Short mmCIF file of C-alpha atoms in Angstrom, two decimals:
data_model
loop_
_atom_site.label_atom_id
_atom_site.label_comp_id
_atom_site.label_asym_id
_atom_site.label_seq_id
_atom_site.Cartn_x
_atom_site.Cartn_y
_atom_site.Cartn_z
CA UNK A 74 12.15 32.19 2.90
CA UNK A 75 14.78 32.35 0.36
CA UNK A 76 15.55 29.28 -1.00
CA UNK A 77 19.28 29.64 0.31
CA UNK A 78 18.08 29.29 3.41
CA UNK A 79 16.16 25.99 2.82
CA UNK A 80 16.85 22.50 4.42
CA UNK A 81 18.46 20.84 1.59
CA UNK A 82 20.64 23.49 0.76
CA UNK A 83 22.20 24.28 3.80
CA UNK A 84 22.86 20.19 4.13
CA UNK A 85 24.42 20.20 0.50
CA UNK A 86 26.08 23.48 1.71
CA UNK A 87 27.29 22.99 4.99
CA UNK A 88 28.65 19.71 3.23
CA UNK A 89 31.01 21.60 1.25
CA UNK A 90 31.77 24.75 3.16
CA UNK A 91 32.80 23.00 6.44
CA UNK A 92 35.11 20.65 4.69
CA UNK A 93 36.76 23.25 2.89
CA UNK A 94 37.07 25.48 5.74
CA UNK A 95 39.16 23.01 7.79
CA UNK A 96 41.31 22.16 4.69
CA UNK A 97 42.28 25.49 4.23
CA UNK A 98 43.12 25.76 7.61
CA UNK A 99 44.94 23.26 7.64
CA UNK A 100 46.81 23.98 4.27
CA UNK A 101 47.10 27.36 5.52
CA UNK A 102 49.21 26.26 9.26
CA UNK A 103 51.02 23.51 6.60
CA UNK A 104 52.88 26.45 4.90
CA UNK A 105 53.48 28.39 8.27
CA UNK A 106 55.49 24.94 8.91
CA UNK A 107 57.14 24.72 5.64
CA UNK A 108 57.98 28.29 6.10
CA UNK A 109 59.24 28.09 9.13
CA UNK A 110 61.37 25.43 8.88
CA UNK A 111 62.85 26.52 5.53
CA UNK A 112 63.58 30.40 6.66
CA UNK A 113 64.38 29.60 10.39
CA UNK A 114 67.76 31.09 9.67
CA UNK A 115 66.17 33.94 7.42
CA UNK A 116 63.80 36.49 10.05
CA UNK A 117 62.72 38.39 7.54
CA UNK A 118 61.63 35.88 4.85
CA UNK A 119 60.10 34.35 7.72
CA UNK A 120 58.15 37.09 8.64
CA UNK A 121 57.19 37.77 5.06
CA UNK A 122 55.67 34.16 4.76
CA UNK A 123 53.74 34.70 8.10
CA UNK A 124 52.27 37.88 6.92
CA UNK A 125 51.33 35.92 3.38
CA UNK A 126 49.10 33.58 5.49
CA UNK A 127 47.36 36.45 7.18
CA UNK A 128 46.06 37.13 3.68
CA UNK A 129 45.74 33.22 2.87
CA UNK A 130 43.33 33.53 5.96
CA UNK A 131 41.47 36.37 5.11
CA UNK A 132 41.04 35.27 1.62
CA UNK A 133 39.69 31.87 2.78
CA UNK A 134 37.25 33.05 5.31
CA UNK A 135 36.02 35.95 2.93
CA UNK A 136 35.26 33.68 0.04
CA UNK A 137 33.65 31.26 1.91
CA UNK A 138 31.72 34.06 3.46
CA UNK A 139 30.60 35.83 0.84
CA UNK A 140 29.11 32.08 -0.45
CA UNK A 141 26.96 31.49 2.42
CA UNK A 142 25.96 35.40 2.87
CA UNK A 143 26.53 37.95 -0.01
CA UNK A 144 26.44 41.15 1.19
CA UNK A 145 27.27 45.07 0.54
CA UNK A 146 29.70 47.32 2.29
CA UNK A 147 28.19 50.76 2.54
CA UNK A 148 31.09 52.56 3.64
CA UNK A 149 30.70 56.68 4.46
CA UNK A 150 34.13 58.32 5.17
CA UNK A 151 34.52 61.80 6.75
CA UNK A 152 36.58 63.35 4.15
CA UNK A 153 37.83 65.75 6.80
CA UNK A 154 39.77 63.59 9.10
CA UNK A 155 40.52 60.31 6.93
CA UNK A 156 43.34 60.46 4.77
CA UNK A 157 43.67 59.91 1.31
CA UNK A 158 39.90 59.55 1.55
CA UNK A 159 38.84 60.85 -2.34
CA UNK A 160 41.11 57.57 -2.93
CA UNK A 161 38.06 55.59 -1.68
CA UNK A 162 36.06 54.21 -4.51
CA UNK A 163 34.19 51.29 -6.20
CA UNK A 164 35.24 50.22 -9.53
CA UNK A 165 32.88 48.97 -12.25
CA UNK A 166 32.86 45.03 -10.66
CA UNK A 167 31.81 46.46 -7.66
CA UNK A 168 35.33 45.83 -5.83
CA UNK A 169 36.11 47.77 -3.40
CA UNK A 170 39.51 49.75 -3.22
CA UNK A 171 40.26 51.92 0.24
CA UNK A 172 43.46 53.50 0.86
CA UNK A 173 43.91 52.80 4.57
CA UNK A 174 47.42 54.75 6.06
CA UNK A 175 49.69 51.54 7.01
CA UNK A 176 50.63 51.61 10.85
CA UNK A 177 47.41 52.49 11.98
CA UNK A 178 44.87 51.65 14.73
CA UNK A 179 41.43 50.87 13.89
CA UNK A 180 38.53 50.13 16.86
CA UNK A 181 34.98 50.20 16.56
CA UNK A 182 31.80 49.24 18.40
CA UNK A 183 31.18 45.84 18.75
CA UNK A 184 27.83 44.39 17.25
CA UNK A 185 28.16 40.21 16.42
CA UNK A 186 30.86 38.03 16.42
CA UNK A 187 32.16 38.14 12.83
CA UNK A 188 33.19 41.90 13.39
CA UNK A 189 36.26 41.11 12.94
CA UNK A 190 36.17 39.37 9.79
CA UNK A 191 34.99 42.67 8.11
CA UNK A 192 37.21 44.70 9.26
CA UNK A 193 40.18 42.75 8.09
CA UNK A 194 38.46 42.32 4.97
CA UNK A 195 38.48 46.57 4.72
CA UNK A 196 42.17 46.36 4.88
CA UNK A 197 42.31 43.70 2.05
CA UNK A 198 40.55 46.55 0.25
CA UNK A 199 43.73 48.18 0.85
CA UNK A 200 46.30 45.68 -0.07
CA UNK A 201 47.03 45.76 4.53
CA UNK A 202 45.58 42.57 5.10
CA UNK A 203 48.58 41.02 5.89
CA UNK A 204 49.79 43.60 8.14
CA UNK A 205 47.12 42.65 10.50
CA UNK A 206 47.17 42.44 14.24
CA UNK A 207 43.88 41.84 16.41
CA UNK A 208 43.56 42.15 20.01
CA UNK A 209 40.88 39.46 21.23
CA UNK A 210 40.52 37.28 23.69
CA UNK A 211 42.69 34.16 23.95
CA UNK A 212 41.57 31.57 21.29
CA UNK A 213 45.59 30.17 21.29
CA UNK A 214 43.85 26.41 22.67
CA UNK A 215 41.81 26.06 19.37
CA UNK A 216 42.68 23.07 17.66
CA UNK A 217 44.65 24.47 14.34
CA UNK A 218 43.31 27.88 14.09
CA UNK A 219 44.95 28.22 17.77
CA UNK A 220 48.49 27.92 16.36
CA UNK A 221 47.90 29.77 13.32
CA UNK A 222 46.67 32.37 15.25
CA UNK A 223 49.39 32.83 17.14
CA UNK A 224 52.33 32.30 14.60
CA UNK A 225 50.11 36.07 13.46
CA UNK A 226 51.25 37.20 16.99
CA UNK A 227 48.01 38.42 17.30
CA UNK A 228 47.03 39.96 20.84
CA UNK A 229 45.22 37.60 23.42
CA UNK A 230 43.77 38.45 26.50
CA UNK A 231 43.34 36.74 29.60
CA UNK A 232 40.95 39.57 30.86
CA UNK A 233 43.64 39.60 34.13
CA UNK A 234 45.23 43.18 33.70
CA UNK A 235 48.10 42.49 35.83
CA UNK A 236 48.92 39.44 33.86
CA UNK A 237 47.65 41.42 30.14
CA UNK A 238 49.71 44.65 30.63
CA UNK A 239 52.86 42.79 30.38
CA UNK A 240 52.18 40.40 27.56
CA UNK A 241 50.71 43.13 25.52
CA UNK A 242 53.36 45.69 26.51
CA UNK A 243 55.87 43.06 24.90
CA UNK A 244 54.11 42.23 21.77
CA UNK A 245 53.35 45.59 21.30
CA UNK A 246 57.22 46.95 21.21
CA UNK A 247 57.45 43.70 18.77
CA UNK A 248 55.32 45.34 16.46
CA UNK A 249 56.71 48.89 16.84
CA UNK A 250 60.19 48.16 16.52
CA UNK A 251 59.39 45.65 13.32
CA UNK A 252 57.66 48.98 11.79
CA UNK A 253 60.59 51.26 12.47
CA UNK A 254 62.80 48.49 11.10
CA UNK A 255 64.66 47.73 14.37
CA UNK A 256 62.81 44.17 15.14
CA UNK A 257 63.03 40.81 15.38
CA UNK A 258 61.81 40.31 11.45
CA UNK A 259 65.13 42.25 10.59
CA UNK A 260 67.00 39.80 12.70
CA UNK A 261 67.72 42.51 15.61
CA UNK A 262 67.60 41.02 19.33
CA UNK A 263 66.55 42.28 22.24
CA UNK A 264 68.28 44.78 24.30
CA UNK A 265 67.29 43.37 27.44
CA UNK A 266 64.20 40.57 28.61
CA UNK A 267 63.09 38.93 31.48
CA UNK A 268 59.63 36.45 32.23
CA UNK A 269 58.50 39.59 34.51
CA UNK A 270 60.19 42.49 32.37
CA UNK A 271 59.28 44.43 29.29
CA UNK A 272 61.24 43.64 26.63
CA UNK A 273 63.47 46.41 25.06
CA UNK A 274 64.33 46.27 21.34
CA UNK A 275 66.70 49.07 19.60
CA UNK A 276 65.78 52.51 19.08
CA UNK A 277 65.82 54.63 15.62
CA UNK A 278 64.41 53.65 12.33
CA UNK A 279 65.64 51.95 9.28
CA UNK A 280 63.28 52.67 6.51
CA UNK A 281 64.82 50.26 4.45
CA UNK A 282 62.89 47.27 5.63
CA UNK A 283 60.13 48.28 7.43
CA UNK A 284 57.42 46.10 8.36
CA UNK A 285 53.66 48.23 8.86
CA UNK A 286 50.93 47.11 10.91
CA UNK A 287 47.00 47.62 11.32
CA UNK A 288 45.98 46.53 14.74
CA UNK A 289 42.12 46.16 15.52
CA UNK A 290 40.73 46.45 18.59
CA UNK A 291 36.95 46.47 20.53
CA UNK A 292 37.22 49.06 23.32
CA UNK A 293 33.95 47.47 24.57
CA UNK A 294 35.44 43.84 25.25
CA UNK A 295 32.29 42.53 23.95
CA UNK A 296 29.02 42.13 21.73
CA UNK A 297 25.94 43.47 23.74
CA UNK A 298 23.66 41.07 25.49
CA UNK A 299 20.94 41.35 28.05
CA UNK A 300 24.18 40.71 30.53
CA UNK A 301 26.91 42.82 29.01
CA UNK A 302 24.31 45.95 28.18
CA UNK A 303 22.74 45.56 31.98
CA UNK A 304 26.13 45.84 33.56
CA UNK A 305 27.26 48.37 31.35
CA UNK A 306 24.21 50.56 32.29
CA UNK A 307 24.71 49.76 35.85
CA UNK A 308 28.37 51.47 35.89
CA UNK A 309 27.75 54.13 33.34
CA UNK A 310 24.89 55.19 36.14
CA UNK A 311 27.34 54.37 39.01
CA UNK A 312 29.68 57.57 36.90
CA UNK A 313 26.69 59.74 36.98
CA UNK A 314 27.30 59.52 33.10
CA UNK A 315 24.12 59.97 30.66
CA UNK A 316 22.79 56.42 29.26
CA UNK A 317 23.77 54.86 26.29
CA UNK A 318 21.21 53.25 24.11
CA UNK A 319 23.17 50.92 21.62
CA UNK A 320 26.68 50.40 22.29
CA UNK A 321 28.38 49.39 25.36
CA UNK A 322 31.06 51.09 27.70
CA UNK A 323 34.35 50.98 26.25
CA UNK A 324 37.40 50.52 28.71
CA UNK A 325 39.99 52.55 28.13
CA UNK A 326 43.34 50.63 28.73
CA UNK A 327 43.94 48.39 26.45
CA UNK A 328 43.71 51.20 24.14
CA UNK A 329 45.47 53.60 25.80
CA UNK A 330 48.33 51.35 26.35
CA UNK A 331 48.18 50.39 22.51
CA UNK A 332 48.45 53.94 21.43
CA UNK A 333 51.10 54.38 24.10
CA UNK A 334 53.48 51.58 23.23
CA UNK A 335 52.80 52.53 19.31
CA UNK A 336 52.93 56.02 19.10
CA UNK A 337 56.73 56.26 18.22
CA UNK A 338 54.71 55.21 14.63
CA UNK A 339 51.14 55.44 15.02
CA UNK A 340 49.92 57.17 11.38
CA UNK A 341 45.95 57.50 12.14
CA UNK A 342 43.20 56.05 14.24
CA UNK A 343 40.10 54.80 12.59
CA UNK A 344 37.04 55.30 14.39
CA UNK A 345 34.90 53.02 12.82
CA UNK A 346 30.68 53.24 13.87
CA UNK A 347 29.68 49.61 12.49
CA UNK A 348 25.68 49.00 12.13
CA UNK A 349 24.52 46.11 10.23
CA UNK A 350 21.46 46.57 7.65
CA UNK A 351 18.63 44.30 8.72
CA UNK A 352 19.18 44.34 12.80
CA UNK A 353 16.86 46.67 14.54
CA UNK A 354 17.67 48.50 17.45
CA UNK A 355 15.81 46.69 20.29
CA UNK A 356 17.65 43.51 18.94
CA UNK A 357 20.99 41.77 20.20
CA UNK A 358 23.04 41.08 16.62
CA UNK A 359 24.60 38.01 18.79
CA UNK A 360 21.28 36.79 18.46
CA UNK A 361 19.95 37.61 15.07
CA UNK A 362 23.70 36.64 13.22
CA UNK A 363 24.70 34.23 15.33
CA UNK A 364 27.49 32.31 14.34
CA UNK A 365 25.19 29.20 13.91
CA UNK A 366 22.39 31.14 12.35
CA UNK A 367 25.48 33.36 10.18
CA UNK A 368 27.16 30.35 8.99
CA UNK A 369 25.03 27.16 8.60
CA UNK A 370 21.37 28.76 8.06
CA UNK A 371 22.87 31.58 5.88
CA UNK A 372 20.89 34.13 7.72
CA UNK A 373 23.84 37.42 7.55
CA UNK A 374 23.13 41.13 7.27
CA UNK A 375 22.87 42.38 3.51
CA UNK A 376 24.59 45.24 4.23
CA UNK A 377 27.54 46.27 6.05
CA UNK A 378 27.23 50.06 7.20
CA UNK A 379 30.03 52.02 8.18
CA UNK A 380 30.91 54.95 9.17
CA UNK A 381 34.98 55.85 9.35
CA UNK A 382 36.43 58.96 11.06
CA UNK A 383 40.34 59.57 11.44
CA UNK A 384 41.99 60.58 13.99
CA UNK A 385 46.13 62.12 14.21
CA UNK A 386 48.08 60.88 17.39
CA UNK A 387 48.75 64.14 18.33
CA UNK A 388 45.09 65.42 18.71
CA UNK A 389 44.94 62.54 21.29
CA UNK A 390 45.29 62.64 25.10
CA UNK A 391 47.91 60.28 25.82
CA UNK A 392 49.98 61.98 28.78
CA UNK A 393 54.11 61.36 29.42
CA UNK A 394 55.76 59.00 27.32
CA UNK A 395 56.17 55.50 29.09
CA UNK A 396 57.61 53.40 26.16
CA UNK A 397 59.25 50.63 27.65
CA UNK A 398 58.03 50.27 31.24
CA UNK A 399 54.81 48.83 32.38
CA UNK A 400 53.85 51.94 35.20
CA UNK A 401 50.58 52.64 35.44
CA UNK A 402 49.22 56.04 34.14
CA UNK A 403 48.45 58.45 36.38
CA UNK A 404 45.04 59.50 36.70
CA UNK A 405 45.08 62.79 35.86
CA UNK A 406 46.47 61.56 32.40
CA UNK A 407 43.49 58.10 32.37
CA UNK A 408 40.85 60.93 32.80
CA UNK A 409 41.86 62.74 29.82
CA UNK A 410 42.24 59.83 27.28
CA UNK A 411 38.67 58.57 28.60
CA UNK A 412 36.85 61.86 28.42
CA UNK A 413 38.58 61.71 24.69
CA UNK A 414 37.33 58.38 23.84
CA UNK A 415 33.59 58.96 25.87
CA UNK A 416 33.18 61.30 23.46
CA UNK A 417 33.76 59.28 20.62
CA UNK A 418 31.23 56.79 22.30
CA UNK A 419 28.35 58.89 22.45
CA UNK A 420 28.93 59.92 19.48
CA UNK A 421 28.65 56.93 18.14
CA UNK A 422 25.84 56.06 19.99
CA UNK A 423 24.02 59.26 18.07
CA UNK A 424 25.18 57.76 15.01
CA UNK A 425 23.67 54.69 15.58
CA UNK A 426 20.68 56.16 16.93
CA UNK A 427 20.43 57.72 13.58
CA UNK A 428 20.74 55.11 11.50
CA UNK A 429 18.25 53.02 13.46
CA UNK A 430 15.71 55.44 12.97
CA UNK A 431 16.18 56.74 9.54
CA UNK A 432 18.42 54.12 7.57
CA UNK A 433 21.05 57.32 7.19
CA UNK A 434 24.10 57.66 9.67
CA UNK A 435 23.09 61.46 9.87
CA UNK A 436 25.72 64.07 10.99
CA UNK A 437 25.73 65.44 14.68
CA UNK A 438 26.10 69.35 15.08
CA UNK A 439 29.04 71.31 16.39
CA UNK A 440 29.03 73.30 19.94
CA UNK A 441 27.38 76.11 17.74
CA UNK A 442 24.55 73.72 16.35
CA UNK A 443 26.35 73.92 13.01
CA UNK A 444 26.64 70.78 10.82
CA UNK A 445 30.12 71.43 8.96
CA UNK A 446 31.19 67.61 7.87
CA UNK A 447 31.85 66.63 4.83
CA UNK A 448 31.26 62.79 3.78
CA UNK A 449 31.42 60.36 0.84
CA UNK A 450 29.76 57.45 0.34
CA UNK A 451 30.93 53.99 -1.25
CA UNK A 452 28.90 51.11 -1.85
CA UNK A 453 30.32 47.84 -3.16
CA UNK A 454 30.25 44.29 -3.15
CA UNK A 455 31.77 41.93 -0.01
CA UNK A 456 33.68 39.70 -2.25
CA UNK A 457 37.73 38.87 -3.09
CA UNK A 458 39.16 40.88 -6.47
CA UNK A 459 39.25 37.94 -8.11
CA UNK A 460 37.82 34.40 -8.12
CA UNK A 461 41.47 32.91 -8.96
CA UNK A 462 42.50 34.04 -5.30
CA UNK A 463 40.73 31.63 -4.08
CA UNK A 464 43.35 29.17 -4.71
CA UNK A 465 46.16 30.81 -2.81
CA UNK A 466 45.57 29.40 0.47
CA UNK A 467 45.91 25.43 -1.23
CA UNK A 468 48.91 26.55 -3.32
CA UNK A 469 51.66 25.16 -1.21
CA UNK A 470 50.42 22.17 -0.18
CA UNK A 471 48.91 21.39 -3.51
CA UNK A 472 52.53 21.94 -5.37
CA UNK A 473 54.40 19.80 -2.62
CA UNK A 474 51.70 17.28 -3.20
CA UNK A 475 52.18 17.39 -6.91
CA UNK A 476 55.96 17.17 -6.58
CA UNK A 477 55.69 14.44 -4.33
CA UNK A 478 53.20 12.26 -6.53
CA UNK A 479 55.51 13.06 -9.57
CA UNK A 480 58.78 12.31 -7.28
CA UNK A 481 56.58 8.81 -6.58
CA UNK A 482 55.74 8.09 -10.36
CA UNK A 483 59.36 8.54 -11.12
CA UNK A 484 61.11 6.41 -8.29
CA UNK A 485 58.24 3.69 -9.55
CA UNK A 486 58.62 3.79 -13.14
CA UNK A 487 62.88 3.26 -12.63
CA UNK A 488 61.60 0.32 -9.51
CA UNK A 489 59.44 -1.14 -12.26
CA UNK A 490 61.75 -0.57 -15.47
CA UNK A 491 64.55 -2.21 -13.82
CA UNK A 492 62.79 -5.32 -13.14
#
């Protein structure tokens, strides 16, 4: 056992995480307030200080991370289909620097419960971390984080589809029409809206002030459990469709109405194959990194293994245009986009079947049996450019706290000099 993981220094650390944890949060959701009261009249300097606490967030949570579990990234990029990917690199501290295409949708398989957290710390790595949307399920009733959440506009699900398609529909166009320019953060208003009804924002572009985005998504809903992988199994042999061993069935239409509602400016889709170093295959990672075992007992996988593929719009099966309308896709046009993304699946269960067994991703063969893919490998360290940033979160309430002391001192010093 490492002493890390010892009894009296996960009570003298717990002591001092936790704390600090719920102050940030709190000092974070403080200058969402401030913000929003001062630029109420001002959309886009609103929007601007909204995307600022994205990174305030992931720059608290990573820090505090890296503390209780210091791991690696071991990221392997196909140099064929990601862009800009000779950009990819570690410098000499170990940072890591990515050069992810802004307005961009990144999903992966989902393995434990801090997914998330990763991936928005890979677009940190490039500078997109407060471009960030995340389509979960809904956490809006959590006390603080709830309301933070939400003033992100991030994507929450109610796992009703009837109720979901709408809602999602509707933030989605948000987000479009903020990245062509034509949104709400550049003070435009809606076309047309009803309760029931999609909302329609302007069309064209105004590259002036455009506002990017990097949504992340799980197409599998879920982590894998005896209960999720069982049930998965059960339809995947109810389609006649070969088994998979390690990840779970993804559903196709939250996706597919992502990358429908988007694609007006859709740059690339990640595919991102996540396996963490230290979980072995016939184990549940919900189990092994739980969040109780992640973040009080310090118990966290030392590496962090990806493997990133791109993928352009166009090379994607995503039928008529249906913009701004909530009609279903046919099925002739469902079929196609989940024969696209099954094969993505499988292949990433091969992947992960690879890197079970040998430690190495490994590359799958072409229809001819040929392996033609060309990869690079970066491995750096899971930690913030620079310790200072730390502070950014606190800086807001801190200086209105200092101004307010001083303000104090002063009104006291003329209450007591003019006694």
């Amino acid at each position: 056992m490492s002493v890390r993981h010892t009894i009296p220094i996960i009570i003298v650390r717990t002591a001092i995480i936790v704390p600090l944890f719920i102050i940030g949060c709190l000092a974070i959701v403080f200058t969402q307030l401030i913000g929003l009261f001062l630029f109420k009249n001002n959309p886009s300097l609103k929007q601007a200080m909204i995307n600022e606490t994205k990174t305030h967030f992931v720059i608290l949570l990573s820090g505090l991370t890296s503390i209780i579990n210091p791991c690696k990234f071991a990221i392997t990029i196909d140099t064929e289909s990601v862009p800009n990917s000779q950009q990819f690199h570690v410098d000499s501290y170990k940072h890591i620097h990515t050069l992810l295409q802004p307005n961009s949708v990144i999903i992966s398989n989902h393995q434990i419960y801090t997914d998330w957290l990763f991936l928005w710390f890979l677009t940190y790595t490039s500078n997109l971390s407060n471009a960030v949307y995340i389509i979960l399920k809904d956490l809006s009733k959590i006390p603080v984080l709830g309301y933070g959440m939400k003033n992100y506009n991030f994507l929450f699900l109610s796992r009703k589809w009837e109720h979901d398609k709408v809602v999602l529909t509707n933030q989605l166009l948000e987000i479009d029409a903020n990245a062509r320019g034509h949104g709400p953060a550049n003070g435009y208003r809606l076309l047309s809206s009803t309760d029931k009804e999609v909302k329609k924002w302007p069309q064209g572009a105004d590259d002036s002030k455009i506002w990017p985005y990097e949504l992340i998504l799980f197409p599998e809903g879920t982590v894998p459990s005896d209960r999720t992988t069982k049930k998965s199994a059960e339809y995947i042999a109810s389609k006649g469709l070969p088994p998979l061993k390690h990840v779970l069935l993804p559903r196709i239409r939250g996706l597919y109405l992502a990358l429908q509602k988007l694609r007006n400016t859709v740059e690339v889709v990640y595919d991102v194959t996540t396996a963490y170093s230290g979980l072995k295959e016939d184990e549940y990672g919900e189990l092994v990194f739980s969040l109780k075992k992640f973040y009080i007992q310090g118990y966290g996988p030392p590496v962090v293994n990806y493997f990133i593929k791109g993928y352009k719009l166009k090379d994607i099966p995503l039928g008529k245009e249906e913009l701004d309308s909530t009609v279903e896709a046919s099925d002739e046009d469902l079929q196609k986009f989940e024969d696209w993304l099954l094969k993505i699946w499988y292949e990433k269960d091969q992947l992960m079947d690879n890197f079970y067994k040998t430690g190495q991703w490994g590359l799958n063969p072409n229809s001819d049996g040929e392996i033609n893919v060309d990869t690079k490998l970066i491995v750096g360290d899971f930690k913030l450019k620079n310790s200072l940033e730390f502070l950014k979160p606190f800086i807001v309430s801190l200086t209105i706290l200092l101004l307010s002391y001083t303000l104090l001192s002063l009104v006291y010093s003329f209450v007591i000099g003019s006694k």
